[in-house]
Amino acid sequence: MQNLKLTLEYDGTAYHGWQVQPGLPTIQGALEETVKRISGEEVRVIAAGRTDAGVHALGQVANFRTNKGLALDTWRRALNGLLPSDIVVRCVDHAADAFDARRSATRKTYRYAIWNAPFPSALERHCVLHIPDPLDVASMAEGATSFIGEHDFSAFRAADDSPPHPVRRVVEARFAQEANRLHFIITGNGFLKHMIRIIVGTLLDVGRGTLGPEDLERILHTKDRQRAGRTAPPHGLCLIEVMY
């Protein structure tokens, strides 16, 4: 039996997230159904990051086990020939038997894209959050540094999320700007449910001047979700890279 590692790109607009949900289109469901059409096998495709509904990926990593002895390039071409056009397999590799796309990952990098202009983008409307008002990007960048390090991110998790260990390590949290497009880039060893989107929503409050950059460390310490900002919409978020 082979353990195959997939590198995936997808537009999450039409999907109810990664994880299989009966009667709903999901990325995992589309992949598992496509593998079944190729090999006749019922497989479970495991992802490094179980992205939410509407969230995209450029570098999602997944794996599954198969007895079908196809060449790697044949697998890639067969999958791409049958998958919907908004899901693309960029690469298929052999993985060690112990490899698990989720458990073996050491870091993930996500990007949140903001279109900061008086007018929206017609071409990029499904992958950027439009903010028409001016933002104080310097203050947002200053505030973002508060998240670097090991912290209890309870203030930045979904209200229905209660993991026993809410501490995560963030090694990168920064902004990059090119013309009207503003990217928030964050890398860490893992993220709580909606954590990045809540961080972005709170940083937008800093950009608008309703919070100061110095307030973010205080919000972290409260561990109170009510102190942080709104959850930013999912369509601006993209999983960029998974590291092992």
PDB file of C-alpha atoms in Angstrom:
ATOM      1  CA  MET A   1       0.000   0.000   0.000  1.00  0.00           C
ATOM      2  CA  GLN A   2       1.259   3.484  -0.910  1.00  0.00           C
ATOM      3  CA  ASN A   3       0.902   6.638   1.157  1.00  0.00           C
ATOM      4  CA  LEU A   4       0.501   9.493  -1.323  1.00  0.00           C
ATOM      5  CA  LYS A   5       1.069  13.153  -0.488  1.00  0.00           C
ATOM      6  CA  LEU A   6      -0.867  15.777  -2.457  1.00  0.00           C
ATOM      7  CA  THR A   7      -0.144  19.489  -2.769  1.00  0.00           C
ATOM      8  CA  LEU A   8      -3.409  21.251  -3.549  1.00  0.00           C
ATOM      9  CA  GLU A   9      -4.673  24.600  -4.757  1.00  0.00           C
ATOM     10  CA  TYR A  10      -8.360  25.452  -4.546  1.00  0.00           C
ATOM     11  CA  ASP A  11     -10.927  28.211  -4.656  1.00  0.00           C
ATOM     12  CA  GLY A  12     -13.109  27.593  -1.625  1.00  0.00           C
ATOM     13  CA  THR A  13     -15.987  29.829  -2.741  1.00  0.00           C
ATOM     14  CA  ALA A  14     -18.378  27.040  -3.721  1.00  0.00           C
ATOM     15  CA  TYR A  15     -17.496  24.682  -0.854  1.00  0.00           C
ATOM     16  CA  HIS A  16     -18.618  24.221   2.723  1.00  0.00           C
ATOM     17  CA  GLY A  17     -15.034  23.904   3.882  1.00  0.00           C
ATOM     18  CA  TRP A  18     -12.622  20.987   3.788  1.00  0.00           C
ATOM     19  CA  GLN A  19     -14.360  18.401   5.930  1.00  0.00           C
ATOM     20  CA  VAL A  20     -16.984  16.041   4.529  1.00  0.00           C
ATOM     21  CA  GLN A  21     -20.554  17.072   5.375  1.00  0.00           C
ATOM     22  CA  PRO A  22     -23.439  14.903   4.161  1.00  0.00           C
ATOM     23  CA  GLY A  23     -25.300  16.505   1.274  1.00  0.00           C
ATOM     24  CA  LEU A  24     -22.933  19.485   1.006  1.00  0.00           C
ATOM     25  CA  PRO A  25     -20.034  20.127  -1.399  1.00  0.00           C
ATOM     26  CA  THR A  26     -16.659  19.976   0.376  1.00  0.00           C
ATOM     27  CA  ILE A  27     -13.038  19.763  -0.750  1.00  0.00           C
ATOM     28  CA  GLN A  28     -12.448  16.466   1.058  1.00  0.00           C
ATOM     29  CA  GLY A  29     -15.628  15.013  -0.391  1.00  0.00           C
ATOM     30  CA  ALA A  30     -14.654  15.968  -3.948  1.00  0.00           C
ATOM     31  CA  LEU A  31     -11.195  14.433  -3.558  1.00  0.00           C
ATOM     32  CA  GLU A  32     -12.413  11.193  -1.995  1.00  0.00           C
ATOM     33  CA  GLU A  33     -15.056  10.743  -4.677  1.00  0.00           C
ATOM     34  CA  THR A  34     -12.486  11.378  -7.406  1.00  0.00           C
ATOM     35  CA  VAL A  35     -10.029   8.847  -5.954  1.00  0.00           C
ATOM     36  CA  LYS A  36     -12.864   6.318  -5.847  1.00  0.00           C
ATOM     37  CA  ARG A  37     -13.579   6.915  -9.540  1.00  0.00           C
ATOM     38  CA  ILE A  38      -9.911   6.313 -10.376  1.00  0.00           C
ATOM     39  CA  SER A  39      -9.076   3.366  -8.130  1.00  0.00           C
ATOM     40  CA  GLY A  40     -12.409   1.979  -6.975  1.00  0.00           C
ATOM     41  CA  GLU A  41     -11.255   2.447  -3.368  1.00  0.00           C
ATOM     42  CA  GLU A  42     -12.984   4.117  -0.444  1.00  0.00           C
ATOM     43  CA  VAL A  43     -10.206   6.301   0.984  1.00  0.00           C
ATOM     44  CA  ARG A  44      -9.928   8.975   3.634  1.00  0.00           C
ATOM     45  CA  VAL A  45      -8.036  12.059   2.487  1.00  0.00           C
ATOM     46  CA  ILE A  46      -6.367  13.823   5.439  1.00  0.00           C
ATOM     47  CA  ALA A  47      -5.539  17.544   5.195  1.00  0.00           C
ATOM     48  CA  ALA A  48      -2.933  19.616   6.999  1.00  0.00           C
ATOM     49  CA  GLY A  49      -5.486  22.370   7.557  1.00  0.00           C
ATOM     50  CA  ARG A  50      -9.244  21.804   7.685  1.00  0.00           C
ATOM     51  CA  THR A  51     -10.154  25.083   6.026  1.00  0.00           C
ATOM     52  CA  ASP A  52     -13.553  26.657   6.723  1.00  0.00           C
ATOM     53  CA  ALA A  53     -16.284  27.357   4.188  1.00  0.00           C
ATOM     54  CA  GLY A  54     -15.144  29.953   1.665  1.00  0.00           C
ATOM     55  CA  VAL A  55     -11.443  29.751   2.586  1.00  0.00           C
ATOM     56  CA  HIS A  56      -8.940  29.138  -0.221  1.00  0.00           C
ATOM     57  CA  ALA A  57      -5.591  27.345  -0.532  1.00  0.00           C
ATOM     58  CA  LEU A  58      -2.459  27.692  -2.630  1.00  0.00           C
ATOM     59  CA  GLY A  59      -0.407  25.127  -0.734  1.00  0.00           C
ATOM     60  CA  GLN A  60      -2.724  22.775   1.129  1.00  0.00           C
ATOM     61  CA  VAL A  61      -1.140  19.376   1.804  1.00  0.00           C
ATOM     62  CA  ALA A  62      -3.115  16.147   2.069  1.00  0.00           C
ATOM     63  CA  ASN A  63      -2.454  12.421   2.054  1.00  0.00           C
ATOM     64  CA  PHE A  64      -4.274   9.160   1.457  1.00  0.00           C
ATOM     65  CA  ARG A  65      -3.402   5.470   1.242  1.00  0.00           C
ATOM     66  CA  THR A  66      -4.025   3.403  -1.865  1.00  0.00           C
ATOM     67  CA  ASN A  67      -3.302  -0.021  -3.328  1.00  0.00           C
ATOM     68  CA  LYS A  68      -3.594   1.336  -6.862  1.00  0.00           C
ATOM     69  CA  GLY A  69      -0.142   1.109  -8.455  1.00  0.00           C
ATOM     70  CA  LEU A  70      -0.228   4.153 -10.721  1.00  0.00           C
ATOM     71  CA  ALA A  71       2.760   6.352 -11.490  1.00  0.00           C
ATOM     72  CA  LEU A  72       2.780   9.653  -9.610  1.00  0.00           C
ATOM     73  CA  ASP A  73       2.292  11.758 -12.731  1.00  0.00           C
ATOM     74  CA  THR A  74      -0.565   9.492 -13.801  1.00  0.00           C
ATOM     75  CA  TRP A  75      -2.236  10.105 -10.448  1.00  0.00           C
ATOM     76  CA  ARG A  76      -1.840  13.866 -10.858  1.00  0.00           C
ATOM     77  CA  ARG A  77      -3.225  13.904 -14.392  1.00  0.00           C
ATOM     78  CA  ALA A  78      -6.097  11.557 -13.520  1.00  0.00           C
ATOM     79  CA  LEU A  79      -7.119  13.590 -10.480  1.00  0.00           C
ATOM     80  CA  ASN A  80      -6.987  16.897 -12.347  1.00  0.00           C
ATOM     81  CA  GLY A  81      -8.914  15.388 -15.246  1.00  0.00           C
ATOM     82  CA  LEU A  82     -11.832  14.449 -12.997  1.00  0.00           C
ATOM     83  CA  LEU A  83     -11.836  17.082 -10.242  1.00  0.00           C
ATOM     84  CA  PRO A  84     -13.888  20.286 -10.584  1.00  0.00           C
ATOM     85  CA  SER A  85     -11.883  23.127 -12.135  1.00  0.00           C
ATOM     86  CA  ASP A  86     -11.714  24.998  -8.813  1.00  0.00           C
ATOM     87  CA  ILE A  87      -9.629  22.210  -7.213  1.00  0.00           C
ATOM     88  CA  VAL A  88      -6.161  21.499  -8.638  1.00  0.00           C
ATOM     89  CA  VAL A  89      -3.588  18.892  -7.612  1.00  0.00           C
ATOM     90  CA  ARG A  90      -0.244  20.609  -8.120  1.00  0.00           C
ATOM     91  CA  CYS A  91       1.946  17.692  -7.103  1.00  0.00           C
ATOM     92  CA  VAL A  92       1.727  14.029  -6.045  1.00  0.00           C
ATOM     93  CA  ASP A  93       4.609  12.510  -4.068  1.00  0.00           C
ATOM     94  CA  HIS A  94       5.358   9.292  -2.230  1.00  0.00           C
ATOM     95  CA  ALA A  95       5.301   9.770   1.555  1.00  0.00           C
ATOM     96  CA  ALA A  96       6.681   7.669   4.376  1.00  0.00           C
ATOM     97  CA  ASP A  97       4.194   5.258   5.886  1.00  0.00           C
ATOM     98  CA  ALA A  98       4.109   7.292   9.117  1.00  0.00           C
ATOM     99  CA  PHE A  99       3.392  10.580   7.312  1.00  0.00           C
ATOM    100  CA  ASP A 100       0.118  12.245   8.290  1.00  0.00           C
ATOM    101  CA  ALA A 101      -0.568  15.594   6.606  1.00  0.00           C
ATOM    102  CA  ARG A 102      -2.135  17.074   9.744  1.00  0.00           C
ATOM    103  CA  ARG A 103      -0.167  15.503  12.591  1.00  0.00           C
ATOM    104  CA  SER A 104       3.229  15.691  10.874  1.00  0.00           C
ATOM    105  CA  ALA A 105       2.958  19.411  10.078  1.00  0.00           C
ATOM    106  CA  THR A 106       5.180  21.712  12.145  1.00  0.00           C
ATOM    107  CA  ARG A 107       4.091  25.118  10.815  1.00  0.00           C
ATOM    108  CA  LYS A 108       1.474  26.624   8.527  1.00  0.00           C
ATOM    109  CA  THR A 109       1.440  29.988   6.772  1.00  0.00           C
ATOM    110  CA  TYR A 110      -1.812  31.748   5.964  1.00  0.00           C
ATOM    111  CA  ARG A 111      -2.431  34.989   4.100  1.00  0.00           C
ATOM    112  CA  TYR A 112      -5.410  37.289   4.506  1.00  0.00           C
ATOM    113  CA  ALA A 113      -5.955  39.616   1.534  1.00  0.00           C
ATOM    114  CA  ILE A 114      -7.555  43.049   1.887  1.00  0.00           C
ATOM    115  CA  TRP A 115      -8.467  45.297  -1.058  1.00  0.00           C
ATOM    116  CA  ASN A 116      -8.113  48.792   0.403  1.00  0.00           C
ATOM    117  CA  ALA A 117      -9.553  51.184  -2.170  1.00  0.00           C
ATOM    118  CA  PRO A 118     -12.714  53.298  -2.615  1.00  0.00           C
ATOM    119  CA  PHE A 119     -13.910  50.811  -5.261  1.00  0.00           C
ATOM    120  CA  PRO A 120     -14.083  46.987  -5.102  1.00  0.00           C
ATOM    121  CA  SER A 121     -12.194  44.590  -7.362  1.00  0.00           C
ATOM    122  CA  ALA A 122     -14.419  42.803  -9.864  1.00  0.00           C
ATOM    123  CA  LEU A 123     -11.807  40.185 -10.738  1.00  0.00           C
ATOM    124  CA  GLU A 124     -10.690  39.438  -7.167  1.00  0.00           C
ATOM    125  CA  ARG A 125     -13.973  39.819  -5.314  1.00  0.00           C
ATOM    126  CA  HIS A 126     -13.973  36.149  -4.224  1.00  0.00           C
ATOM    127  CA  CYS A 127     -10.489  36.251  -2.664  1.00  0.00           C
ATOM    128  CA  VAL A 128     -10.069  39.716  -1.100  1.00  0.00           C
ATOM    129  CA  LEU A 129     -11.981  41.625   1.576  1.00  0.00           C
ATOM    130  CA  HIS A 130     -12.923  45.078   0.296  1.00  0.00           C
ATOM    131  CA  ILE A 131     -12.314  47.877   2.816  1.00  0.00           C
ATOM    132  CA  PRO A 132     -13.159  51.254   1.209  1.00  0.00           C
ATOM    133  CA  ASP A 133     -11.980  53.482   4.068  1.00  0.00           C
ATOM    134  CA  PRO A 134      -8.323  54.452   4.600  1.00  0.00           C
ATOM    135  CA  LEU A 135      -6.407  52.227   7.030  1.00  0.00           C
ATOM    136  CA  ASP A 136      -3.464  53.095   9.264  1.00  0.00           C
ATOM    137  CA  VAL A 137      -1.289  50.228   8.060  1.00  0.00           C
ATOM    138  CA  ALA A 138       1.692  51.272  10.202  1.00  0.00           C
ATOM    139  CA  SER A 139      -0.402  50.916  13.373  1.00  0.00           C
ATOM    140  CA  MET A 140      -1.786  47.593  12.162  1.00  0.00           C
ATOM    141  CA  ALA A 141       1.748  46.315  11.552  1.00  0.00           C
ATOM    142  CA  GLU A 142       2.808  47.478  15.013  1.00  0.00           C
ATOM    143  CA  GLY A 143      -0.170  45.744  16.598  1.00  0.00           C
ATOM    144  CA  ALA A 144       0.493  42.514  14.702  1.00  0.00           C
ATOM    145  CA  THR A 145       3.798  42.058  16.524  1.00  0.00           C
ATOM    146  CA  SER A 146       1.823  41.462  19.746  1.00  0.00           C
ATOM    147  CA  PHE A 147       0.828  38.050  18.426  1.00  0.00           C
ATOM    148  CA  ILE A 148       4.376  36.804  17.873  1.00  0.00           C
ATOM    149  CA  GLY A 149       5.468  34.269  20.468  1.00  0.00           C
ATOM    150  CA  GLU A 150       3.653  31.664  22.537  1.00  0.00           C
ATOM    151  CA  HIS A 151       0.299  32.876  23.854  1.00  0.00           C
ATOM    152  CA  ASP A 152      -3.064  31.696  25.078  1.00  0.00           C
ATOM    153  CA  PHE A 153      -5.269  32.803  22.155  1.00  0.00           C
ATOM    154  CA  SER A 154      -8.605  32.264  23.930  1.00  0.00           C
ATOM    155  CA  ALA A 155      -9.622  35.863  23.118  1.00  0.00           C
ATOM    156  CA  PHE A 156      -9.141  35.078  19.428  1.00  0.00           C
ATOM    157  CA  ARG A 157     -11.076  31.850  19.005  1.00  0.00           C
ATOM    158  CA  ALA A 158     -14.653  31.112  17.958  1.00  0.00           C
ATOM    159  CA  ALA A 159     -17.202  31.175  20.763  1.00  0.00           C
ATOM    160  CA  ASP A 160     -18.069  27.507  20.137  1.00  0.00           C
ATOM    161  CA  ASP A 161     -14.414  26.419  20.184  1.00  0.00           C
ATOM    162  CA  SER A 162     -13.079  25.176  23.514  1.00  0.00           C
ATOM    163  CA  PRO A 163      -9.867  23.174  23.022  1.00  0.00           C
ATOM    164  CA  PRO A 164      -8.215  21.964  26.242  1.00  0.00           C
ATOM    165  CA  HIS A 165      -4.957  23.658  25.245  1.00  0.00           C
ATOM    166  CA  PRO A 166      -5.561  27.076  23.596  1.00  0.00           C
ATOM    167  CA  VAL A 167      -1.862  28.029  23.586  1.00  0.00           C
ATOM    168  CA  ARG A 168      -0.300  28.465  20.146  1.00  0.00           C
ATOM    169  CA  ARG A 169       3.083  29.695  18.935  1.00  0.00           C
ATOM    170  CA  VAL A 170       3.157  32.370  16.219  1.00  0.00           C
ATOM    171  CA  VAL A 171       6.540  32.959  14.571  1.00  0.00           C
ATOM    172  CA  GLU A 172       5.500  35.516  11.948  1.00  0.00           C
ATOM    173  CA  ALA A 173       2.749  38.152  11.848  1.00  0.00           C
ATOM    174  CA  ARG A 174       3.292  40.962   9.364  1.00  0.00           C
ATOM    175  CA  PHE A 175       1.773  43.064   6.609  1.00  0.00           C
ATOM    176  CA  ALA A 176       2.863  43.450   3.004  1.00  0.00           C
ATOM    177  CA  GLN A 177       1.312  46.057   0.717  1.00  0.00           C
ATOM    178  CA  GLU A 178       1.290  46.375  -3.049  1.00  0.00           C
ATOM    179  CA  ALA A 179      -0.844  49.201  -4.465  1.00  0.00           C
ATOM    180  CA  ASN A 180      -4.433  48.630  -3.240  1.00  0.00           C
ATOM    181  CA  ARG A 181      -3.796  45.092  -2.010  1.00  0.00           C
ATOM    182  CA  LEU A 182      -2.821  44.571   1.630  1.00  0.00           C
ATOM    183  CA  HIS A 183      -1.702  41.139   2.819  1.00  0.00           C
ATOM    184  CA  PHE A 184      -1.593  39.967   6.418  1.00  0.00           C
ATOM    185  CA  ILE A 185       0.792  37.009   6.626  1.00  0.00           C
ATOM    186  CA  ILE A 186       0.881  34.784   9.693  1.00  0.00           C
ATOM    187  CA  THR A 187       2.879  31.623  10.411  1.00  0.00           C
ATOM    188  CA  GLY A 188       2.446  29.406  13.437  1.00  0.00           C
ATOM    189  CA  ASN A 189       2.463  25.865  14.752  1.00  0.00           C
ATOM    190  CA  GLY A 190      -1.326  25.758  14.661  1.00  0.00           C
ATOM    191  CA  PHE A 191      -4.403  27.943  14.875  1.00  0.00           C
ATOM    192  CA  LEU A 192      -7.653  27.833  16.824  1.00  0.00           C
ATOM    193  CA  LYS A 193     -11.027  27.922  15.079  1.00  0.00           C
ATOM    194  CA  HIS A 194     -11.457  31.328  13.354  1.00  0.00           C
ATOM    195  CA  MET A 195      -8.308  32.571  15.129  1.00  0.00           C
ATOM    196  CA  ILE A 196      -6.739  34.240  12.098  1.00  0.00           C
ATOM    197  CA  ARG A 197     -10.001  35.831  10.989  1.00  0.00           C
ATOM    198  CA  ILE A 198     -10.614  37.257  14.475  1.00  0.00           C
ATOM    199  CA  ILE A 199      -7.052  38.594  14.571  1.00  0.00           C
ATOM    200  CA  VAL A 200      -7.655  40.275  11.197  1.00  0.00           C
ATOM    201  CA  GLY A 201     -10.963  41.735  12.370  1.00  0.00           C
ATOM    202  CA  THR A 202      -9.230  43.168  15.430  1.00  0.00           C
ATOM    203  CA  LEU A 203      -6.327  44.552  13.399  1.00  0.00           C
ATOM    204  CA  LEU A 204      -8.868  46.275  11.151  1.00  0.00           C
ATOM    205  CA  ASP A 205     -10.186  48.033  14.271  1.00  0.00           C
ATOM    206  CA  VAL A 206      -6.630  49.249  14.838  1.00  0.00           C
ATOM    207  CA  GLY A 207      -6.424  50.399  11.230  1.00  0.00           C
ATOM    208  CA  ARG A 208      -9.645  52.375  11.620  1.00  0.00           C
ATOM    209  CA  GLY A 209      -8.453  53.933  14.875  1.00  0.00           C
ATOM    210  CA  THR A 210     -11.056  52.388  17.198  1.00  0.00           C
ATOM    211  CA  LEU A 211      -8.265  50.440  18.929  1.00  0.00           C
ATOM    212  CA  GLY A 212      -4.622  51.307  19.446  1.00  0.00           C
ATOM    213  CA  PRO A 213      -1.815  48.863  18.657  1.00  0.00           C
ATOM    214  CA  GLU A 214      -0.994  48.785  22.366  1.00  0.00           C
ATOM    215  CA  ASP A 215      -4.493  47.405  23.108  1.00  0.00           C
ATOM    216  CA  LEU A 216      -3.824  44.050  21.458  1.00  0.00           C
ATOM    217  CA  GLU A 217      -1.489  42.717  24.124  1.00  0.00           C
ATOM    218  CA  ARG A 218      -4.056  43.629  26.762  1.00  0.00           C
ATOM    219  CA  ILE A 219      -6.803  41.820  24.820  1.00  0.00           C
ATOM    220  CA  LEU A 220      -4.599  38.725  24.590  1.00  0.00           C
ATOM    221  CA  HIS A 221      -4.135  38.717  28.347  1.00  0.00           C
ATOM    222  CA  THR A 222      -7.888  38.972  29.065  1.00  0.00           C
ATOM    223  CA  LYS A 223      -8.530  35.650  27.247  1.00  0.00           C
ATOM    224  CA  ASP A 224     -12.012  37.098  26.617  1.00  0.00           C
ATOM    225  CA  ARG A 225     -13.482  36.707  23.122  1.00  0.00           C
ATOM    226  CA  GLN A 226     -15.770  39.695  23.730  1.00  0.00           C
ATOM    227  CA  ARG A 227     -12.753  42.015  23.930  1.00  0.00           C
ATOM    228  CA  ALA A 228     -11.493  41.218  20.434  1.00  0.00           C
ATOM    229  CA  GLY A 229     -12.913  42.443  17.133  1.00  0.00           C
ATOM    230  CA  ARG A 230     -15.351  40.874  14.737  1.00  0.00           C
ATOM    231  CA  THR A 231     -14.516  37.760  12.767  1.00  0.00           C
ATOM    232  CA  ALA A 232     -13.362  38.811   9.293  1.00  0.00           C
ATOM    233  CA  PRO A 233     -15.155  37.082   6.387  1.00  0.00           C
ATOM    234  CA  PRO A 234     -13.648  33.805   5.151  1.00  0.00           C
ATOM    235  CA  HIS A 235     -13.054  34.687   1.504  1.00  0.00           C
ATOM    236  CA  GLY A 236      -9.947  36.805   2.192  1.00  0.00           C
ATOM    237  CA  LEU A 237      -8.130  33.888   3.842  1.00  0.00           C
ATOM    238  CA  CYS A 238      -5.807  31.506   2.001  1.00  0.00           C
ATOM    239  CA  LEU A 239      -3.572  28.663   3.220  1.00  0.00           C
ATOM    240  CA  ILE A 240      -0.233  29.400   1.550  1.00  0.00           C
ATOM    241  CA  GLU A 241       2.240  26.806   2.808  1.00  0.00           C
ATOM    242  CA  VAL A 242       2.562  23.839   5.150  1.00  0.00           C
ATOM    243  CA  MET A 243       5.968  22.992   6.596  1.00  0.00           C
ATOM    244  CA  TYR A 244       7.205  19.600   7.860  1.00  0.00           C
TER     245      TYR A 244
END
